[in-house]
Amino acid sequence: MLWWSISKAMDQLSVSSMFIKAHITNLVKFLDPKTILYVCIVVLVTLWIYWLFCVPFVWIKYLDDVSYSKVSKREDFCRNNNKRDAINRIRKAKKNSSNEMPPPFPNGWYAILESSKVRPGEAKFVACLGEKLVVYRTQKHKVFVLDAYCPHLGANLGVGGRVVGDNIECPFHQWSFRGEDGSCNNIPYSTSIPRGTNVKKWISQEVNDFIFIWYHAESTDPWELPVTMEIQEKNISYHGRNEFYINCHIQEIPENGADMAHFSAIHSESFLAGSLAPSKSLLGQFGCHKWNARWLPGTGEEKHVAEITLTHSLQIIRKVHCFLMNVSVKQIGPSFVYLKMNSSTFGQIQVLQTITPIEPLLQKVVHRFYGPRWLGPLLKVLIYGESVMFERDINMWNHKVFRRNPILAKEDSSIKQFRMWYSQFYTSSSKQFSQVTNDDW
């Protein structure tokens, strides 16, 4: 009986295959080669247009992808002929100069995860700021952030932990912890819960497509995070992102916004010239970028905000400028930047930048780009160009040291202003480098 059933199924499959083959043969006879070519071209053009306007552009570079490409070829790094060894030696040299640096983790809001990275009912483990965290989203889309390790026997709640209602359930023994306060509310094999059984609950907020936590050495109440309504309500389209890992102190990255002299020094050559040695590239002759910038600190209730105003143009030939753009930048606390690019030709483009200290001298930087859907092709060019320009900065950050008391020219006054403004994010209780017990760095 079984053999008869199999035989019958094979016969039916054979008949179906012959039927499909016959139809395909008739279709090929009906369509001449020229028609088939036209159909293929239409399909390819349609896919290309869809990619231009609807598919986000993503650019990711890890620590050894930027600026270290030539370092292992130098004579003093050739002994092991290993780029990772070379990078580790440079990082160790930086670590040895940590007594020059401010505390590694300033106080403020930090984006620890992009919203799209955690789905309803999912838990994620995140290590940053010297902390180990579990981030989870309930089926009702509410996000909670707790310390990752279970107080029972130390299991990682972010690796295999199960989301049950508003709780996270330990994968080891199914102890359950409330998202609202981190307290244990169920031990399935026990009738009592030991007093004080809880994990730390972090103040968190999900805005602007990011999940933020409030990190502060003094347990001070947080300031309000600004909500970009166009992004929050999806009135403008997401067009892509870039992601970089950088070997430097977190303060050095936003300090660039107050360093007016560096714009013409490393950002004047065309983005087509690349990031590593733009002044030596022939493509650098195809236009140059002109910048004019101003940095101002906030005061009063907005003292945690600094503003940068930028004007940009691309000079193709003498006195002919295009891509004229006014850029308004808000540095909100130590790690979050909101940019608005306004052009009379293209309208408004918005960019969100977040910096997350993975380790004391390892920063993760993400830029997310938003604009009208019809600007898709231009946004892809913009993301590429911004990524190249940012890599030029990374070339500096990866190899420089932090000078606590730099010798400044009188034209560098905005750098001094910036450091005074940024110092508000350190307090007497901020962890020093010597107190950070992160074995990875």
Short mmCIF file of C-alpha atoms in Angstrom, two decimals:
data_model
loop_
_atom_site.label_atom_id
_atom_site.label_comp_id
_atom_site.label_asym_id
_atom_site.label_seq_id
_atom_site.Cartn_x
_atom_site.Cartn_y
_atom_site.Cartn_z
CA MET A 1 0.00 0.00 0.00
CA LEU A 2 2.81 2.40 0.92
CA TRP A 3 4.69 1.61 -2.28
CA TRP A 4 1.50 2.20 -4.34
CA SER A 5 1.03 5.63 -2.68
CA ILE A 6 4.61 6.66 -3.40
CA SER A 7 4.30 5.46 -7.00
CA LYS A 8 1.06 7.40 -7.45
CA ALA A 9 2.63 10.57 -6.05
CA MET A 10 5.64 10.21 -8.38
CA ASP A 11 3.32 9.81 -11.38
CA GLN A 12 1.40 12.95 -10.41
CA LEU A 13 4.67 14.87 -9.95
CA SER A 14 5.83 13.67 -13.36
CA VAL A 15 2.59 14.80 -15.01
CA SER A 16 2.81 18.19 -13.25
CA SER A 17 6.41 18.65 -14.37
CA MET A 18 5.52 17.84 -17.97
CA PHE A 19 2.60 20.30 -17.80
CA ILE A 20 4.82 23.11 -16.45
CA LYS A 21 7.54 22.33 -18.97
CA ALA A 22 5.05 22.48 -21.82
CA HIS A 23 3.75 25.85 -20.71
CA ILE A 24 7.28 27.24 -20.41
CA THR A 25 8.11 25.93 -23.90
CA ASN A 26 5.01 27.60 -25.33
CA LEU A 27 5.84 30.86 -23.52
CA VAL A 28 9.41 30.85 -24.88
CA LYS A 29 8.05 30.23 -28.41
CA PHE A 30 5.63 33.11 -27.97
CA LEU A 31 8.32 35.50 -26.70
CA ASP A 32 11.12 36.24 -29.10
CA PRO A 33 14.65 36.89 -27.70
CA LYS A 34 14.28 40.65 -28.08
CA THR A 35 11.12 40.65 -25.97
CA ILE A 36 12.82 38.54 -23.29
CA LEU A 37 15.72 41.02 -23.24
CA TYR A 38 13.31 43.96 -22.82
CA VAL A 39 11.53 42.16 -19.97
CA CYS A 40 14.86 41.51 -18.22
CA ILE A 41 15.88 45.15 -18.60
CA VAL A 42 12.55 46.36 -17.21
CA VAL A 43 12.87 44.02 -14.21
CA LEU A 44 16.46 45.12 -13.52
CA VAL A 45 15.60 48.82 -13.83
CA THR A 46 12.59 48.35 -11.53
CA LEU A 47 14.76 46.62 -8.91
CA TRP A 48 17.42 49.33 -9.24
CA ILE A 49 14.83 52.12 -8.77
CA TYR A 50 13.38 50.27 -5.77
CA TRP A 51 16.87 50.00 -4.25
CA LEU A 52 17.58 53.70 -4.86
CA PHE A 53 14.42 54.94 -3.17
CA CYS A 54 13.36 52.24 -0.71
CA VAL A 55 16.31 50.13 0.50
CA PRO A 56 18.36 51.65 3.39
CA PHE A 57 22.08 52.09 2.74
CA VAL A 58 24.27 50.60 5.50
CA TRP A 59 27.99 51.29 6.05
CA ILE A 60 29.73 49.43 8.92
CA LYS A 61 33.43 49.63 9.82
CA TYR A 62 35.01 47.77 12.73
CA LEU A 63 38.10 48.83 14.65
CA ASP A 64 40.60 47.24 12.27
CA ASP A 65 38.80 48.46 9.12
CA VAL A 66 39.73 52.15 9.38
CA SER A 67 43.18 53.80 9.52
CA TYR A 68 45.06 50.66 10.61
CA SER A 69 45.36 49.22 7.11
CA LYS A 70 48.99 50.30 6.72
CA VAL A 71 50.19 50.23 10.28
CA SER A 72 51.26 46.57 10.32
CA LYS A 73 53.47 47.16 7.27
CA ARG A 74 55.70 49.51 9.19
CA GLU A 75 59.05 48.07 10.19
CA ASP A 76 58.42 48.27 13.92
CA PHE A 77 55.24 46.20 13.59
CA CYS A 78 56.51 43.58 11.16
CA ARG A 79 57.84 41.15 13.72
CA ASN A 80 54.57 39.21 13.93
CA ASN A 81 53.14 40.53 10.67
CA ASN A 82 49.76 40.64 12.36
CA LYS A 83 47.53 43.71 12.17
CA ARG A 84 45.64 42.80 15.33
CA ASP A 85 48.88 42.65 17.32
CA ALA A 86 49.80 46.06 15.93
CA ILE A 87 46.44 47.53 16.91
CA ASN A 88 46.69 46.06 20.40
CA ARG A 89 50.11 47.64 20.87
CA ILE A 90 48.75 51.04 19.86
CA ARG A 91 45.77 50.61 22.19
CA LYS A 92 48.07 49.61 25.04
CA ALA A 93 50.15 52.76 24.48
CA LYS A 94 46.97 54.82 24.73
CA LYS A 95 45.93 53.00 27.90
CA ASN A 96 49.27 53.92 29.47
CA SER A 97 48.46 57.61 28.92
CA SER A 98 45.08 57.32 30.68
CA ASN A 99 46.25 59.52 33.57
CA GLU A 100 45.91 62.44 31.12
CA MET A 101 42.28 61.63 30.42
CA PRO A 102 39.01 62.56 32.15
CA PRO A 103 36.83 59.74 33.55
CA PRO A 104 35.91 57.30 30.77
CA PHE A 105 32.13 57.37 31.28
CA PRO A 106 30.60 60.88 31.57
CA ASN A 107 27.14 61.34 33.07
CA GLY A 108 24.16 61.48 30.72
CA TRP A 109 21.83 59.62 28.39
CA TYR A 110 23.35 56.86 26.24
CA ALA A 111 21.83 55.01 23.29
CA ILE A 112 22.62 51.37 23.99
CA LEU A 113 20.58 49.78 21.20
CA GLU A 114 18.66 50.77 18.10
CA SER A 115 14.94 50.08 18.41
CA SER A 116 14.91 47.81 15.36
CA LYS A 117 17.43 45.45 17.00
CA VAL A 118 14.98 44.04 19.58
CA ARG A 119 11.61 42.60 18.55
CA PRO A 120 8.53 42.07 20.76
CA GLY A 121 9.13 39.13 23.10
CA GLU A 122 12.90 39.27 22.56
CA ALA A 123 15.75 39.88 25.03
CA LYS A 124 19.24 41.13 24.14
CA PHE A 125 22.49 41.21 26.10
CA VAL A 126 24.39 44.52 25.88
CA ALA A 127 27.83 45.28 27.37
CA CYS A 128 28.76 48.96 27.57
CA LEU A 129 29.75 51.69 30.05
CA GLY A 130 31.40 49.04 32.19
CA GLU A 131 27.98 47.44 32.74
CA LYS A 132 26.33 44.20 31.61
CA LEU A 133 22.69 44.74 30.69
CA VAL A 134 19.64 42.87 29.43
CA VAL A 135 17.31 44.84 27.16
CA TYR A 136 13.94 43.28 26.43
CA ARG A 137 10.70 44.26 24.72
CA THR A 138 7.30 42.98 25.82
CA GLN A 139 4.58 41.87 23.43
CA LYS A 140 2.97 45.27 24.10
CA HIS A 141 6.18 46.90 22.77
CA LYS A 142 7.31 48.26 26.14
CA VAL A 143 11.09 48.21 26.70
CA PHE A 144 12.85 47.46 30.00
CA VAL A 145 16.57 47.50 30.86
CA LEU A 146 17.94 45.54 33.84
CA ASP A 147 21.31 44.28 35.01
CA ALA A 148 22.00 41.12 33.04
CA TYR A 149 23.15 38.60 35.64
CA CYS A 150 20.69 36.68 37.81
CA PRO A 151 21.42 37.06 41.57
CA HIS A 152 20.69 33.35 42.05
CA LEU A 153 23.58 31.58 40.27
CA GLY A 154 24.68 34.27 37.82
CA ALA A 155 22.97 33.20 34.58
CA ASN A 156 22.79 35.83 31.83
CA LEU A 157 19.18 36.97 31.46
CA GLY A 158 19.99 38.37 28.01
CA VAL A 159 21.11 35.00 26.61
CA GLY A 160 18.12 32.69 26.48
CA GLY A 161 15.99 34.71 28.92
CA ARG A 162 12.24 34.45 28.23
CA VAL A 163 9.93 37.48 28.17
CA VAL A 164 6.72 36.73 30.06
CA GLY A 165 4.36 39.70 30.28
CA ASP A 166 6.42 42.56 31.70
CA ASN A 167 8.91 40.13 33.29
CA ILE A 168 12.17 38.53 32.20
CA GLU A 169 12.54 34.87 33.14
CA CYS A 170 15.99 33.43 33.87
CA PRO A 171 16.91 30.63 31.42
CA PHE A 172 18.72 28.63 34.15
CA HIS A 173 16.10 28.11 36.89
CA GLN A 174 13.17 30.25 35.67
CA TRP A 175 13.37 32.88 38.38
CA SER A 176 11.27 35.80 37.14
CA PHE A 177 12.12 39.52 37.51
CA ARG A 178 9.77 42.47 37.06
CA GLY A 179 10.72 45.06 34.46
CA GLU A 180 9.20 47.90 36.47
CA ASP A 181 11.56 47.60 39.46
CA GLY A 182 13.81 44.55 38.89
CA SER A 183 12.41 42.63 41.86
CA CYS A 184 11.97 38.86 41.79
CA ASN A 185 8.27 37.90 41.75
CA ASN A 186 8.38 34.16 41.11
CA ILE A 187 10.54 31.12 41.84
CA PRO A 188 8.63 28.20 40.30
CA TYR A 189 9.94 25.52 42.65
CA SER A 190 9.75 27.56 45.89
CA THR A 191 6.94 28.95 48.03
CA SER A 192 9.06 31.89 49.25
CA ILE A 193 11.35 34.47 47.70
CA PRO A 194 14.50 35.47 49.61
CA ARG A 195 14.31 39.04 50.87
CA GLY A 196 16.06 41.61 48.67
CA THR A 197 16.18 39.37 45.60
CA ASN A 198 16.31 41.79 42.71
CA VAL A 199 18.44 43.08 39.85
CA LYS A 200 19.11 46.75 39.16
CA LYS A 201 16.49 48.45 37.03
CA TRP A 202 17.88 51.18 34.75
CA ILE A 203 16.03 54.37 33.85
CA SER A 204 15.39 54.00 30.13
CA GLN A 205 13.56 55.74 27.34
CA GLU A 206 12.83 54.75 23.75
CA VAL A 207 12.78 57.76 21.43
CA ASN A 208 13.98 58.60 17.94
CA ASP A 209 14.48 54.91 17.00
CA PHE A 210 16.95 54.36 19.88
CA ILE A 211 16.77 52.83 23.35
CA PHE A 212 18.55 55.12 25.85
CA ILE A 213 19.58 54.58 29.46
CA TRP A 214 20.38 57.22 32.04
CA TYR A 215 23.92 56.76 33.40
CA HIS A 216 24.97 59.00 36.30
CA ALA A 217 27.51 58.50 39.08
CA GLU A 218 25.42 60.59 41.51
CA SER A 219 21.99 59.02 40.77
CA THR A 220 20.71 62.46 39.72
CA ASP A 221 17.33 62.79 37.99
CA PRO A 222 17.72 62.86 34.20
CA TRP A 223 17.14 65.81 31.95
CA GLU A 224 14.52 65.44 29.24
CA LEU A 225 15.53 63.82 25.97
CA PRO A 226 14.23 65.76 22.96
CA VAL A 227 11.79 63.87 20.76
CA THR A 228 12.06 64.41 17.00
CA MET A 229 8.40 64.20 16.07
CA GLU A 230 9.02 63.69 12.33
CA ILE A 231 11.08 60.59 13.17
CA GLN A 232 8.94 59.39 16.07
CA GLU A 233 5.73 59.56 14.00
CA LYS A 234 7.41 58.25 10.81
CA ASN A 235 6.60 61.40 8.85
CA ILE A 236 10.01 61.20 7.17
CA SER A 237 11.67 58.08 5.82
CA TYR A 238 14.66 56.24 7.21
CA HIS A 239 17.31 55.97 4.48
CA GLY A 240 20.21 54.17 6.15
CA ARG A 241 22.92 54.25 8.75
CA ASN A 242 26.61 53.89 9.36
CA GLU A 243 28.38 52.32 12.32
CA PHE A 244 31.99 52.76 13.45
CA TYR A 245 34.22 51.51 16.27
CA ILE A 246 36.88 53.98 17.38
CA ASN A 247 39.90 53.77 19.67
CA CYS A 248 39.71 57.02 21.67
CA HIS A 249 38.20 58.72 24.71
CA ILE A 250 34.52 59.62 24.23
CA GLN A 251 35.17 63.36 24.74
CA GLU A 252 37.44 63.55 21.70
CA ILE A 253 34.58 62.82 19.29
CA PRO A 254 32.20 65.71 20.14
CA GLU A 255 35.22 67.99 20.67
CA ASN A 256 35.66 67.93 16.89
CA GLY A 257 32.58 70.12 16.56
CA ALA A 258 34.37 72.93 18.44
CA ASP A 259 37.66 72.44 16.57
CA MET A 260 37.12 74.93 13.75
CA ALA A 261 40.59 74.57 12.23
CA HIS A 262 40.23 70.86 11.51
CA PHE A 263 37.40 71.39 8.97
CA SER A 264 39.66 72.92 6.33
CA ALA A 265 42.63 70.74 7.35
CA ILE A 266 41.09 67.31 6.70
CA HIS A 267 37.60 67.88 5.27
CA SER A 268 38.32 70.19 2.34
CA GLU A 269 39.24 67.55 -0.27
CA SER A 270 36.33 66.00 -2.15
CA PHE A 271 34.77 62.94 -0.52
CA LEU A 272 35.54 61.13 -3.80
CA ALA A 273 39.22 61.20 -2.74
CA GLY A 274 38.51 58.70 0.03
CA SER A 275 39.45 58.76 3.69
CA LEU A 276 43.00 57.47 4.14
CA ALA A 277 45.11 59.88 2.05
CA PRO A 278 42.73 62.31 0.28
CA SER A 279 45.40 64.91 -0.48
CA LYS A 280 47.28 62.36 -2.60
CA SER A 281 44.28 61.20 -4.60
CA LEU A 282 43.68 62.49 -8.12
CA LEU A 283 39.95 62.42 -7.38
CA GLY A 284 40.55 65.09 -4.76
CA GLN A 285 40.80 67.60 -7.59
CA PHE A 286 37.13 67.11 -8.49
CA GLY A 287 35.82 69.83 -6.25
CA CYS A 288 36.56 70.86 -2.68
CA HIS A 289 34.35 71.34 0.36
CA LYS A 290 34.05 74.77 1.94
CA TRP A 291 33.04 75.01 5.58
CA ASN A 292 32.15 77.81 7.98
CA ALA A 293 31.38 76.81 11.56
CA ARG A 294 30.51 78.28 14.95
CA TRP A 295 30.18 76.54 18.34
CA LEU A 296 28.15 77.90 21.30
CA PRO A 297 27.45 76.40 24.75
CA GLY A 298 23.96 76.33 26.25
CA THR A 299 22.99 78.07 29.48
CA GLY A 300 20.41 77.77 32.26
CA GLU A 301 18.06 74.80 31.94
CA GLU A 302 19.64 74.01 28.57
CA LYS A 303 23.21 74.03 29.87
CA HIS A 304 23.60 70.37 28.86
CA VAL A 305 23.04 71.40 25.21
CA ALA A 306 25.60 72.97 22.87
CA GLU A 307 24.89 74.28 19.39
CA ILE A 308 26.97 74.25 16.24
CA THR A 309 26.01 76.16 13.10
CA LEU A 310 27.65 75.09 9.85
CA THR A 311 27.47 76.23 6.27
CA HIS A 312 28.71 73.90 3.57
CA SER A 313 29.24 74.16 -0.16
CA LEU A 314 31.00 72.05 -2.76
CA GLN A 315 33.22 74.20 -4.98
CA ILE A 316 33.54 72.61 -8.42
CA ILE A 317 35.54 75.34 -10.13
CA ARG A 318 36.55 78.78 -9.00
CA LYS A 319 33.56 80.74 -7.65
CA VAL A 320 31.07 78.03 -8.68
CA HIS A 321 29.43 76.45 -5.63
CA CYS A 322 26.82 73.71 -5.41
CA PHE A 323 25.20 71.60 -2.67
CA LEU A 324 24.80 74.73 -0.56
CA MET A 325 23.60 73.60 2.85
CA ASN A 326 22.99 75.11 6.28
CA VAL A 327 23.53 72.65 9.09
CA SER A 328 22.12 73.11 12.59
CA VAL A 329 23.67 70.77 15.17
CA LYS A 330 22.62 70.18 18.77
CA GLN A 331 25.01 68.30 21.06
CA ILE A 332 22.72 66.99 23.81
CA GLY A 333 24.76 65.77 26.75
CA PRO A 334 27.99 63.83 26.26
CA SER A 335 26.86 61.36 23.61
CA PHE A 336 23.81 62.36 21.53
CA VAL A 337 23.83 64.70 18.52
CA TYR A 338 20.87 65.88 16.43
CA LEU A 339 21.63 67.43 13.02
CA LYS A 340 19.33 69.24 10.64
CA MET A 341 20.61 69.87 7.11
CA ASN A 342 18.62 72.50 5.23
CA SER A 343 18.96 73.11 1.50
CA SER A 344 16.83 75.40 -0.66
CA THR A 345 17.10 72.77 -3.41
CA PHE A 346 16.58 69.49 -1.53
CA GLY A 347 14.69 70.50 1.60
CA GLN A 348 15.52 69.12 5.04
CA ILE A 349 17.58 66.06 5.97
CA GLN A 350 17.93 64.88 9.58
CA VAL A 351 20.78 62.88 11.09
CA LEU A 352 21.04 61.34 14.56
CA GLN A 353 24.46 60.52 16.01
CA THR A 354 24.98 58.42 19.12
CA ILE A 355 28.21 57.47 20.90
CA THR A 356 28.28 54.44 23.19
CA PRO A 357 31.43 53.58 25.18
CA ILE A 358 31.84 49.82 24.76
CA GLU A 359 35.06 50.05 26.79
CA PRO A 360 36.91 53.05 28.25
CA LEU A 361 38.79 53.56 24.97
CA LEU A 362 36.44 51.90 22.50
CA GLN A 363 33.51 53.93 21.21
CA LYS A 364 30.66 52.76 19.03
CA VAL A 365 29.31 55.58 16.86
CA VAL A 366 26.09 55.30 14.86
CA HIS A 367 24.58 57.82 12.42
CA ARG A 368 20.99 57.33 11.22
CA PHE A 369 19.76 59.35 8.22
CA TYR A 370 16.20 60.55 7.53
CA GLY A 371 14.55 62.54 4.77
CA PRO A 372 11.70 62.55 2.22
CA ARG A 373 11.31 59.27 0.30
CA TRP A 374 11.97 60.97 -3.04
CA LEU A 375 15.45 61.96 -1.80
CA GLY A 376 16.53 58.31 -1.66
CA PRO A 377 19.30 58.52 -4.32
CA LEU A 378 20.73 61.74 -2.84
CA LEU A 379 20.64 60.29 0.69
CA LYS A 380 22.74 57.33 -0.46
CA VAL A 381 25.36 59.72 -1.82
CA LEU A 382 25.17 61.73 1.42
CA ILE A 383 25.60 58.63 3.60
CA TYR A 384 28.62 57.58 1.55
CA GLY A 385 30.15 61.07 1.66
CA GLU A 386 29.53 61.53 5.40
CA SER A 387 31.01 58.10 6.11
CA VAL A 388 34.17 58.96 4.18
CA MET A 389 34.48 62.33 5.94
CA PHE A 390 33.94 60.70 9.34
CA GLU A 391 36.61 58.11 8.61
CA ARG A 392 39.08 60.97 8.09
CA ASP A 393 38.38 61.97 11.69
CA ILE A 394 38.77 58.34 12.80
CA ASN A 395 42.22 58.31 11.19
CA MET A 396 43.15 60.99 13.75
CA TRP A 397 41.29 59.64 16.79
CA ASN A 398 42.67 56.10 16.48
CA HIS A 399 46.28 57.30 16.74
CA LYS A 400 46.22 60.51 18.80
CA VAL A 401 46.49 60.87 22.59
CA PHE A 402 44.34 63.07 24.78
CA ARG A 403 46.11 66.20 26.06
CA ARG A 404 44.66 67.36 29.37
CA ASN A 405 46.40 70.75 29.04
CA PRO A 406 47.03 71.32 25.31
CA ILE A 407 48.93 74.30 23.97
CA LEU A 408 46.28 76.27 22.07
CA ALA A 409 46.48 79.15 19.60
CA LYS A 410 44.20 82.12 20.26
CA GLU A 411 42.01 80.93 17.35
CA ASP A 412 41.39 77.69 19.30
CA SER A 413 39.29 79.43 21.96
CA SER A 414 36.20 77.36 21.11
CA ILE A 415 38.09 74.18 22.13
CA LYS A 416 38.72 75.69 25.55
CA GLN A 417 35.04 76.68 25.76
CA PHE A 418 33.99 73.18 24.80
CA ARG A 419 36.11 71.57 27.51
CA MET A 420 34.67 73.86 30.16
CA TRP A 421 31.15 73.01 28.95
CA TYR A 422 31.81 69.24 28.74
CA SER A 423 33.29 69.14 32.25
CA GLN A 424 29.74 69.37 33.70
CA PHE A 425 29.28 65.69 32.76
CA TYR A 426 31.98 64.60 35.25
CA THR A 427 31.52 64.63 39.01
CA SER A 428 33.68 63.68 41.97
CA SER A 429 32.06 60.23 41.98
CA SER A 430 32.73 59.52 38.29
CA LYS A 431 34.75 56.34 37.86
CA GLN A 432 38.38 56.93 37.00
CA PHE A 433 40.29 54.70 34.60
CA SER A 434 41.96 52.96 37.52
CA GLN A 435 38.53 52.02 38.92
CA VAL A 436 37.18 50.46 35.76
CA THR A 437 37.51 46.70 36.05
CA ASN A 438 36.95 45.75 32.42
CA ASP A 439 39.37 42.96 31.55
CA ASP A 440 38.70 43.35 27.82
CA TRP A 441 40.64 46.58 27.55
#
